[in-house]
Short mmCIF file of C-alpha atoms in Angstrom, two decimals:
data_model
loop_
_atom_site.label_atom_id
_atom_site.label_comp_id
_atom_site.label_asym_id
_atom_site.label_seq_id
_atom_site.Cartn_x
_atom_site.Cartn_y
_atom_site.Cartn_z
CA UNK A 1 0.69 9.40 30.56
CA UNK A 2 3.10 12.33 29.12
CA UNK A 3 2.36 15.67 29.73
CA UNK A 4 4.20 17.32 26.67
CA UNK A 5 3.55 17.12 23.09
CA UNK A 6 6.70 15.16 22.42
CA UNK A 7 6.10 11.80 20.22
CA UNK A 8 5.66 12.03 16.46
CA UNK A 9 4.39 9.75 13.81
CA UNK A 10 5.21 10.34 10.67
CA UNK A 11 3.45 8.90 7.15
CA UNK A 12 4.28 9.34 4.11
CA UNK A 13 1.70 10.75 1.46
CA UNK A 14 0.12 8.11 -0.61
CA UNK A 15 3.61 6.98 -0.72
CA UNK A 16 3.97 3.68 -4.00
CA UNK A 17 1.92 6.10 -5.68
CA UNK A 18 4.00 8.87 -5.19
CA UNK A 19 7.68 7.89 -6.29
CA UNK A 20 5.48 6.79 -9.19
CA UNK A 21 4.82 10.36 -10.11
CA UNK A 22 8.03 11.77 -9.47
CA UNK A 23 9.71 9.82 -11.53
CA UNK A 24 7.50 9.81 -13.92
CA UNK A 25 6.66 13.67 -15.26
CA UNK A 26 3.71 12.04 -17.01
CA UNK A 27 2.04 10.82 -14.64
CA UNK A 28 2.16 14.45 -12.57
CA UNK A 29 -1.04 16.11 -11.10
CA UNK A 30 -3.26 12.13 -12.42
CA UNK A 31 -4.50 9.40 -11.13
CA UNK A 32 -2.07 6.59 -10.51
CA UNK A 33 -2.99 3.62 -9.01
CA UNK A 34 -0.33 0.93 -7.32
CA UNK A 35 -0.46 -2.54 -6.90
CA UNK A 36 -1.74 -5.92 -9.18
CA UNK A 37 -2.49 -5.11 -12.31
CA UNK A 38 -3.58 -8.29 -13.69
CA UNK A 39 -7.05 -9.42 -12.95
CA UNK A 40 -7.31 -10.93 -9.45
CA UNK A 41 -4.54 -8.07 -7.58
CA UNK A 42 -5.76 -4.94 -5.22
CA UNK A 43 -5.09 -2.24 -5.14
CA UNK A 44 -1.74 -1.34 -2.56
CA UNK A 45 -1.71 2.63 -3.30
CA UNK A 46 -3.76 5.47 -5.13
CA UNK A 47 -2.64 9.08 -5.49
CA UNK A 48 -5.02 11.61 -3.86
CA UNK A 49 -6.15 12.21 -7.91
CA UNK A 50 -6.68 8.01 -7.91
CA UNK A 51 -8.50 9.05 -4.52
CA UNK A 52 -10.98 11.54 -5.95
CA UNK A 53 -13.17 8.87 -8.03
CA UNK A 54 -13.09 6.22 -5.30
CA UNK A 55 -10.33 4.84 -5.40
CA UNK A 56 -8.80 3.45 -2.48
CA UNK A 57 -6.33 0.70 -0.49
CA UNK A 58 -7.41 -3.10 -0.64
CA UNK A 59 -10.16 -2.20 -3.65
CA UNK A 60 -10.14 -4.95 -6.95
CA UNK A 61 -8.67 -3.64 -8.97
CA UNK A 62 -11.34 -4.62 -11.44
CA UNK A 63 -13.71 -1.93 -9.82
CA UNK A 64 -10.38 0.29 -9.31
CA UNK A 65 -10.47 0.23 -12.96
CA UNK A 66 -14.35 0.42 -13.04
CA UNK A 67 -14.33 4.19 -10.76
CA UNK A 68 -10.94 5.02 -12.71
CA UNK A 69 -10.48 3.95 -16.41
CA UNK A 70 -7.62 6.73 -16.26
CA UNK A 71 -5.92 6.24 -14.37
CA UNK A 72 -2.47 4.87 -14.99
CA UNK A 73 -2.01 1.44 -13.56
CA UNK A 74 1.47 0.77 -12.20
CA UNK A 75 3.20 -2.74 -11.11
CA UNK A 76 5.07 -1.41 -8.36
CA UNK A 77 9.04 -1.18 -7.73
CA UNK A 78 9.67 -2.06 -4.58
CA UNK A 79 13.52 -0.71 -4.46
CA UNK A 80 12.54 2.77 -5.73
CA UNK A 81 10.22 2.98 -2.46
CA UNK A 82 12.91 1.08 -0.27
CA UNK A 83 15.09 4.09 -1.64
CA UNK A 84 12.89 6.43 -0.48
CA UNK A 85 11.84 4.26 2.78
CA UNK A 86 15.85 4.82 3.70
CA UNK A 87 15.77 8.71 3.25
CA UNK A 88 13.43 9.44 5.49
CA UNK A 89 14.39 7.06 7.93
CA UNK A 90 17.24 8.39 8.24
CA UNK A 91 17.16 11.36 8.50
CA UNK A 92 14.26 10.42 11.42
CA UNK A 93 17.12 8.86 13.18
CA UNK A 94 19.53 12.08 12.76
CA UNK A 95 16.41 14.14 15.30
CA UNK A 96 15.90 11.34 17.53
CA UNK A 97 18.39 7.72 18.30
CA UNK A 98 14.79 6.86 19.41
CA UNK A 99 13.54 5.47 16.05
CA UNK A 100 9.85 2.99 15.53
CA UNK A 101 9.13 2.21 12.10
CA UNK A 102 5.95 0.66 11.16
CA UNK A 103 6.44 0.42 7.27
CA UNK A 104 8.46 1.52 4.97
CA UNK A 105 6.92 4.93 4.57
CA UNK A 106 5.40 5.86 8.58
CA UNK A 107 7.92 6.06 11.61
CA UNK A 108 6.82 7.30 15.09
CA UNK A 109 9.58 9.44 16.27
CA UNK A 110 10.46 9.00 20.44
CA UNK A 111 10.97 13.55 21.47
CA UNK A 112 11.74 12.91 25.09
CA UNK A 113 14.80 11.37 23.19
CA UNK A 114 16.09 14.44 22.20
CA UNK A 115 16.25 16.96 24.72
CA UNK A 116 17.46 19.50 22.41
CA UNK A 117 14.49 19.10 20.84
CA UNK A 118 11.67 18.87 23.50
CA UNK A 119 12.96 21.53 26.07
CA UNK A 120 12.06 23.91 22.81
CA UNK A 121 8.47 24.13 23.72
CA UNK A 122 5.62 23.57 21.91
CA UNK A 123 5.73 26.32 18.46
CA UNK A 124 9.48 24.59 18.68
CA UNK A 125 8.73 21.52 18.63
CA UNK A 126 5.93 23.03 15.91
CA UNK A 127 8.73 24.05 14.18
CA UNK A 128 11.36 21.06 14.07
CA UNK A 129 8.35 19.36 12.80
CA UNK A 130 7.95 21.55 9.53
CA UNK A 131 12.04 21.34 8.97
CA UNK A 132 11.77 17.88 9.30
CA UNK A 133 9.23 17.85 6.47
CA UNK A 134 11.41 19.73 4.40
CA UNK A 135 14.08 17.81 5.17
CA UNK A 136 12.02 15.33 3.72
CA UNK A 137 10.69 16.82 0.31
CA UNK A 138 14.47 18.27 -0.45
CA UNK A 139 16.35 14.64 0.07
CA UNK A 140 13.57 12.36 -1.41
CA UNK A 141 13.03 14.85 -4.77
CA UNK A 142 9.73 16.38 -3.91
CA UNK A 143 8.28 13.54 -1.44
CA UNK A 144 5.30 14.45 0.71
CA UNK A 145 4.58 14.46 4.56
CA UNK A 146 1.85 14.37 6.62
CA UNK A 147 3.36 15.17 10.72
CA UNK A 148 1.37 14.34 13.48
CA UNK A 149 2.72 14.95 17.57
CA UNK A 150 0.95 14.63 20.36
CA UNK A 151 1.40 12.80 24.44
CA UNK A 152 1.14 9.03 23.22
CA UNK A 153 1.73 7.02 19.87
CA UNK A 154 -2.34 6.69 19.86
CA UNK A 155 -2.42 10.83 19.63
CA UNK A 156 0.57 11.70 16.89
CA UNK A 157 -0.82 8.89 15.09
CA UNK A 158 -4.26 10.52 15.22
CA UNK A 159 -2.33 14.24 14.94
CA UNK A 160 -0.99 13.06 11.19
CA UNK A 161 -4.55 11.76 10.07
CA UNK A 162 -6.08 14.96 11.23
CA UNK A 163 -3.81 16.94 8.77
CA UNK A 164 -3.36 15.31 5.34
CA UNK A 165 -2.34 15.89 3.11
CA UNK A 166 0.41 16.90 3.55
CA UNK A 167 0.01 18.77 6.98
CA UNK A 168 1.18 18.92 10.60
CA UNK A 169 -0.52 18.59 13.33
CA UNK A 170 -0.14 18.98 17.23
CA UNK A 171 -2.31 18.12 20.02
CA UNK A 172 -2.11 19.88 22.99
CA UNK A 173 -1.48 17.75 25.76
CA UNK A 174 -4.89 18.54 28.10
CA UNK A 175 -6.74 18.45 24.98
CA UNK A 176 -7.12 14.53 23.57
CA UNK A 177 -9.89 13.66 25.16
CA UNK A 178 -12.48 16.73 23.91
CA UNK A 179 -10.14 16.28 20.44
CA UNK A 180 -11.26 13.00 20.70
CA UNK A 181 -15.16 13.05 21.78
CA UNK A 182 -16.65 13.83 18.40
CA UNK A 183 -14.47 10.95 15.74
CA UNK A 184 -16.38 7.62 15.01
CA UNK A 185 -15.16 4.56 16.96
CA UNK A 186 -13.07 3.94 13.48
CA UNK A 187 -10.76 5.70 14.81
CA UNK A 188 -9.63 4.22 17.53
CA UNK A 189 -6.20 0.83 17.60
CA UNK A 190 -8.59 -2.17 17.43
CA UNK A 191 -11.74 -1.21 15.84
CA UNK A 192 -12.19 -3.21 12.60
CA UNK A 193 -15.12 -2.99 10.54
CA UNK A 194 -16.30 -5.85 12.88
CA UNK A 195 -16.02 -4.23 15.86
CA UNK A 196 -17.37 -1.22 14.79
CA UNK A 197 -20.03 -2.85 14.17
CA UNK A 198 -21.25 -4.10 17.25
CA UNK A 199 -20.19 -1.04 18.70
CA UNK A 200 -22.62 1.17 16.49
CA UNK A 201 -25.51 -1.35 16.58
CA UNK A 202 -25.68 -1.13 20.72
CA UNK A 203 -25.87 3.52 19.84
CA UNK A 204 -21.94 3.11 20.89
CA UNK A 205 -21.25 5.72 16.89
CA UNK A 206 -18.33 7.99 18.82
CA UNK A 207 -14.95 8.15 21.08
CA UNK A 208 -17.89 10.08 23.32
CA UNK A 209 -19.91 7.00 23.10
CA UNK A 210 -17.28 5.37 25.14
CA UNK A 211 -15.76 8.24 26.77
CA UNK A 212 -19.17 8.07 29.42
CA UNK A 213 -20.23 3.35 27.93
CA UNK A 214 -20.12 1.70 31.12
CA UNK A 215 -16.78 -0.07 31.69
CA UNK A 216 -19.81 -3.46 32.00
CA UNK A 217 -21.24 -2.12 28.90
CA UNK A 218 -18.34 -2.75 26.84
CA UNK A 219 -16.47 -5.26 28.24
CA UNK A 220 -20.49 -7.41 27.16
CA UNK A 221 -20.24 -6.15 22.97
CA UNK A 222 -16.34 -7.07 22.77
CA UNK A 223 -14.92 -8.64 25.94
CA UNK A 224 -12.66 -8.30 28.80
CA UNK A 225 -9.51 -7.46 27.48
CA UNK A 226 -10.99 -5.23 24.65
CA UNK A 227 -13.10 -3.66 26.47
CA UNK A 228 -11.15 -1.78 29.04
CA UNK A 229 -8.67 -1.74 26.06
CA UNK A 230 -10.87 0.28 24.82
CA UNK A 231 -12.01 2.18 27.63
CA UNK A 232 -8.15 3.11 28.14
CA UNK A 233 -7.61 5.09 24.97
CA UNK A 234 -11.19 6.33 24.44
CA UNK A 235 -10.12 8.79 27.72
CA UNK A 236 -6.62 8.91 25.72
CA UNK A 237 -4.95 6.97 27.89
CA UNK A 238 -1.59 4.93 25.75
CA UNK A 239 1.94 4.72 27.41
CA UNK A 240 2.86 2.61 25.27
CA UNK A 241 6.79 3.76 24.06
CA UNK A 242 8.76 4.17 21.26
CA UNK A 243 10.75 0.23 19.72
CA UNK A 244 13.81 2.33 18.51
CA UNK A 245 14.10 -1.41 16.15
CA UNK A 246 11.02 -3.94 16.08
CA UNK A 247 12.21 -7.85 14.78
CA UNK A 248 11.29 -9.26 11.13
CA UNK A 249 9.34 -12.76 12.70
CA UNK A 250 9.09 -14.08 9.17
CA UNK A 251 10.07 -13.53 6.05
CA UNK A 252 7.85 -14.07 2.69
CA UNK A 253 6.62 -13.31 -0.81
CA UNK A 254 2.80 -14.10 -2.39
CA UNK A 255 1.52 -14.80 -5.47
CA UNK A 256 -2.39 -14.33 -7.33
CA UNK A 257 -2.52 -15.84 -10.25
CA UNK A 258 -4.64 -14.57 -12.45
CA UNK A 259 -6.37 -18.63 -13.43
CA UNK A 260 -6.03 -21.31 -11.20
CA UNK A 261 -3.04 -22.68 -11.44
CA UNK A 262 -2.84 -26.36 -11.12
CA UNK A 263 0.78 -27.19 -12.79
CA UNK A 264 2.77 -29.04 -10.04
CA UNK A 265 5.98 -28.45 -12.36
CA UNK A 266 4.44 -24.46 -13.07
CA UNK A 267 4.68 -24.20 -9.31
CA UNK A 268 6.99 -25.71 -8.17
CA UNK A 269 8.73 -23.13 -10.29
CA UNK A 270 7.31 -20.79 -8.75
CA UNK A 271 8.43 -21.82 -5.73
CA UNK A 272 12.34 -22.30 -6.28
CA UNK A 273 11.46 -18.03 -7.62
CA UNK A 274 10.40 -16.49 -4.40
CA UNK A 275 12.35 -19.07 -2.77
CA UNK A 276 15.13 -16.47 -4.21
CA UNK A 277 13.90 -13.47 -3.11
CA UNK A 278 13.26 -15.14 0.65
CA UNK A 279 17.10 -16.02 0.31
CA UNK A 280 18.28 -12.73 -0.52
CA UNK A 281 15.75 -11.28 2.00
CA UNK A 282 17.38 -13.32 4.12
CA UNK A 283 21.07 -12.90 3.89
CA UNK A 284 20.42 -8.35 3.83
CA UNK A 285 19.36 -8.82 6.64
CA UNK A 286 22.19 -10.69 7.87
CA UNK A 287 19.92 -13.55 9.17
CA UNK A 288 18.88 -17.17 9.60
CA UNK A 289 15.66 -19.48 9.20
CA UNK A 290 14.64 -22.56 11.08
CA UNK A 291 11.80 -22.54 10.04
CA UNK A 292 10.18 -22.59 6.56
CA UNK A 293 6.44 -21.57 5.35
CA UNK A 294 4.00 -21.91 2.71
CA UNK A 295 0.38 -20.55 2.06
CA UNK A 296 -1.59 -21.97 -0.05
CA UNK A 297 -5.31 -19.74 -0.99
CA UNK A 298 -7.87 -22.51 -2.92
CA UNK A 299 -10.27 -21.92 -5.80
CA UNK A 300 -12.97 -21.87 -3.14
CA UNK A 301 -10.78 -19.32 -0.87
CA UNK A 302 -10.02 -21.46 1.49
CA UNK A 303 -6.76 -21.66 2.69
CA UNK A 304 -4.38 -24.14 4.39
CA UNK A 305 -0.90 -23.24 5.93
CA UNK A 306 2.00 -25.98 6.11
CA UNK A 307 5.57 -24.83 8.10
CA UNK A 308 8.88 -27.48 9.09
CA UNK A 309 11.05 -26.40 10.72
CA UNK A 310 14.71 -28.06 9.86
CA UNK A 311 17.45 -29.19 11.76
CA UNK A 312 19.70 -25.20 11.45
CA UNK A 313 19.05 -22.61 10.28
CA UNK A 314 19.39 -21.96 6.16
CA UNK A 315 20.07 -18.46 4.52
CA UNK A 316 20.04 -20.97 1.48
CA UNK A 317 17.13 -20.77 -1.71
CA UNK A 318 17.79 -23.97 -2.23
CA UNK A 319 17.03 -25.01 0.97
CA UNK A 320 13.84 -23.21 1.14
CA UNK A 321 12.75 -24.07 -1.76
CA UNK A 322 13.27 -27.61 -0.50
CA UNK A 323 11.67 -27.65 2.22
CA UNK A 324 8.65 -25.19 0.89
CA UNK A 325 8.25 -28.32 -2.45
CA UNK A 326 7.87 -30.98 -0.24
CA UNK A 327 5.14 -29.53 1.97
CA UNK A 328 3.64 -28.47 -2.08
CA UNK A 329 3.47 -32.51 -2.53
CA UNK A 330 1.64 -33.61 0.61
CA UNK A 331 -1.65 -31.05 -0.75
CA UNK A 332 -4.79 -31.35 -3.20
CA UNK A 333 -4.37 -28.96 -5.68
CA UNK A 334 -7.58 -30.77 -7.85
CA UNK A 335 -9.93 -27.79 -7.56
CA UNK A 336 -6.52 -25.05 -8.31
CA UNK A 337 -4.69 -22.78 -6.41
CA UNK A 338 -4.33 -18.95 -7.03
CA UNK A 339 -2.87 -17.37 -4.47
CA UNK A 340 1.45 -19.03 -2.82
CA UNK A 341 3.11 -18.39 -0.55
CA UNK A 342 6.68 -19.24 0.41
CA UNK A 343 7.79 -17.54 3.38
CA UNK A 344 10.14 -17.94 6.61
CA UNK A 345 10.24 -17.34 10.38
CA UNK A 346 12.41 -18.63 13.60
CA UNK A 347 15.12 -16.02 12.33
CA UNK A 348 18.36 -15.67 14.03
CA UNK A 349 22.38 -14.57 13.66
CA UNK A 350 24.18 -17.70 14.41
CA UNK A 351 24.65 -19.52 11.71
CA UNK A 352 23.70 -23.63 12.51
CA UNK A 353 24.94 -26.57 11.38
CA UNK A 354 22.35 -29.02 9.66
CA UNK A 355 21.06 -27.22 7.64
CA UNK A 356 20.41 -29.26 4.52
CA UNK A 357 18.75 -31.94 7.28
CA UNK A 358 15.10 -31.54 6.15
CA UNK A 359 13.78 -33.56 8.55
CA UNK A 360 10.67 -32.76 9.63
CA UNK A 361 9.91 -31.06 13.29
CA UNK A 362 6.55 -29.16 13.30
CA UNK A 363 4.59 -29.07 10.96
CA UNK A 364 0.61 -26.60 11.70
CA UNK A 365 -1.76 -26.00 9.55
CA UNK A 366 -4.46 -23.46 10.16
CA UNK A 367 -6.80 -24.98 7.51
CA UNK A 368 -10.26 -22.41 7.12
CA UNK A 369 -12.60 -20.55 5.28
CA UNK A 370 -10.88 -16.58 3.83
CA UNK A 371 -13.12 -14.13 2.51
CA UNK A 372 -11.19 -11.36 2.56
CA UNK A 373 -9.20 -10.41 -1.61
CA UNK A 374 -5.50 -11.55 -1.11
CA UNK A 375 -3.46 -9.14 -1.35
CA UNK A 376 -0.03 -7.64 -1.47
CA UNK A 377 2.73 -4.60 0.87
CA UNK A 378 1.27 -2.28 1.04
CA UNK A 379 1.80 0.96 2.31
CA UNK A 380 -1.29 2.20 3.83
CA UNK A 381 -2.37 -1.37 5.76
CA UNK A 382 1.04 -1.92 8.22
CA UNK A 383 2.14 -5.10 9.01
CA UNK A 384 5.20 -4.69 10.99
CA UNK A 385 5.45 -7.78 13.10
CA UNK A 386 6.16 -9.28 9.15
CA UNK A 387 9.01 -8.55 6.27
CA UNK A 388 6.73 -9.38 2.44
CA UNK A 389 8.68 -8.81 -0.66
CA UNK A 390 6.66 -8.23 -3.68
CA UNK A 391 8.51 -8.96 -6.27
CA UNK A 392 10.04 -6.69 -8.85
CA UNK A 393 8.67 -7.13 -12.51
CA UNK A 394 9.82 -10.57 -14.67
CA UNK A 395 8.08 -9.40 -18.10
CA UNK A 396 7.52 -5.92 -19.64
CA UNK A 397 4.82 -5.06 -17.23
CA UNK A 398 3.81 -0.79 -16.42
CA UNK A 399 6.38 0.95 -14.80
CA UNK A 400 8.94 -1.32 -14.73
CA UNK A 401 12.15 0.42 -15.16
CA UNK A 402 13.71 -0.85 -18.50
CA UNK A 403 17.08 0.59 -21.02
CA UNK A 404 16.96 1.50 -24.07
CA UNK A 405 20.80 1.30 -25.82
CA UNK A 406 19.95 4.83 -28.01
CA UNK A 407 17.12 6.35 -26.21
CA UNK A 408 18.32 5.42 -22.02
CA UNK A 409 16.34 4.99 -19.02
CA UNK A 410 12.34 4.66 -19.42
CA UNK A 411 9.56 2.90 -17.98
CA UNK A 412 7.63 0.39 -19.79
CA UNK A 413 4.05 2.60 -20.18
CA UNK A 414 2.34 -1.28 -21.21
CA UNK A 415 2.94 -4.37 -23.76
CA UNK A 416 1.10 -6.89 -25.23
CA UNK A 417 0.49 -9.15 -29.16
CA UNK A 418 5.12 -9.28 -28.79
CA UNK A 419 5.57 -5.20 -28.28
CA UNK A 420 6.72 -4.06 -25.83
CA UNK A 421 5.18 0.44 -25.66
CA UNK A 422 7.79 2.21 -23.66
CA UNK A 423 7.79 6.19 -22.65
CA UNK A 424 11.40 7.62 -21.72
CA UNK A 425 11.62 9.70 -19.11
CA UNK A 426 13.35 10.06 -16.36
CA UNK A 427 12.60 11.97 -12.58
CA UNK A 428 15.18 14.72 -14.03
CA UNK A 429 14.30 14.61 -17.63
CA UNK A 430 10.34 16.18 -18.47
CA UNK A 431 7.93 14.74 -20.12
CA UNK A 432 9.87 12.47 -22.22
CA UNK A 433 8.52 10.57 -25.63
CA UNK A 434 6.83 7.30 -26.66
CA UNK A 435 8.09 4.47 -28.94
CA UNK A 436 6.63 0.79 -28.99
CA UNK A 437 9.44 -1.82 -30.10
CA UNK A 438 9.02 -5.43 -30.25
CA UNK A 439 9.42 -7.62 -27.07
CA UNK A 440 12.74 -9.04 -28.54
CA UNK A 441 14.61 -5.35 -29.05
CA UNK A 442 18.23 -6.28 -28.39
CA UNK A 443 18.60 -2.30 -28.05
CA UNK A 444 15.94 -3.37 -24.92
CA UNK A 445 16.58 -4.69 -21.21
CA UNK A 446 14.83 -4.62 -17.29
CA UNK A 447 16.92 -2.57 -15.20
CA UNK A 448 17.72 -5.22 -12.44
#
């Protein structure tokens, strides 16, 4: 275990919503909710102004609209989010060569790898962290971050949570056990709602309760491996290293539909479009994929996954789409599909022969009832092992960037009945005017 607070954790505050407020002056200081804007959409991120009304990530969008009807509901612009993320990650890598990104908006930094920093002592490290926060805001054009400092990854991340929003918090080495003792058991990594319920049922409500509980009791309630892990974390023992790079294990795109789909031609067209997005991400990562995956969720929430391993590796959209279509053809979709996903795995940096031999290698599946609401990419629900891409809007969805030959750049305020309403403003212009156009106006176009 480390004796110095040499691990830094940074989290961009309400990231997606903050980027939207940065780029849309009329939304600054107002509730903004980013996510799927359809009937079955879910919240990816809510601004702090929206959180006052009880809106949070993973909440069904209809519930968010009920709680905060006056908010701006936007579909998201992942290119803008990725650009801001790259700026921040560049600042972190300039601070230390050992940076572990967890998602677009969150990362660990090992300051032990930056001896000039860690040798400054606690006060010096805090000063460096404060300078980092200021640099993030300046470089990204106004985004704020929360930073935690601790002797382990668990403690550093916890320190970030204790300092949110826009905070800087250090947990002094030697005080970790006492700091976490009064906190609820849910602060421990690996304690989700089910585990928390089990622990609370036997009177283990706080981390302090876990510290006082015999290991045998924890093992009996949650199993041997999980019980031992919780016992270690409850005593602030966490020696996980900061891993500089996380290898993507898969790349995927998912669509949740407002109405259940049964038309195979329509689903095939969606597969083709999603395959192009997946292939683009594969090429951007300079990789090739050996396995193509198809995921569908039926109207009754039954989730079905099929996968086929190629005799080779590919980065071609045509190959990915062809395999995914074949996998769909073997499934009974008469009851309707509410979610469809196309993905690839078995990623390699070596191109292989026989890219078009689509003979079956291995087919895997898991059929089970999935009662959760499907979610798309979220800056608050982290899946570091999977790179997931949300589609750029193919229609005039709220928040999408547009340009007009006469009025310049703006964003979609809303659309319907053959018209689209646009607010013409950018991060630099201040609040701009709102104008309405016909959907087929030749002077108006979606930005790529």
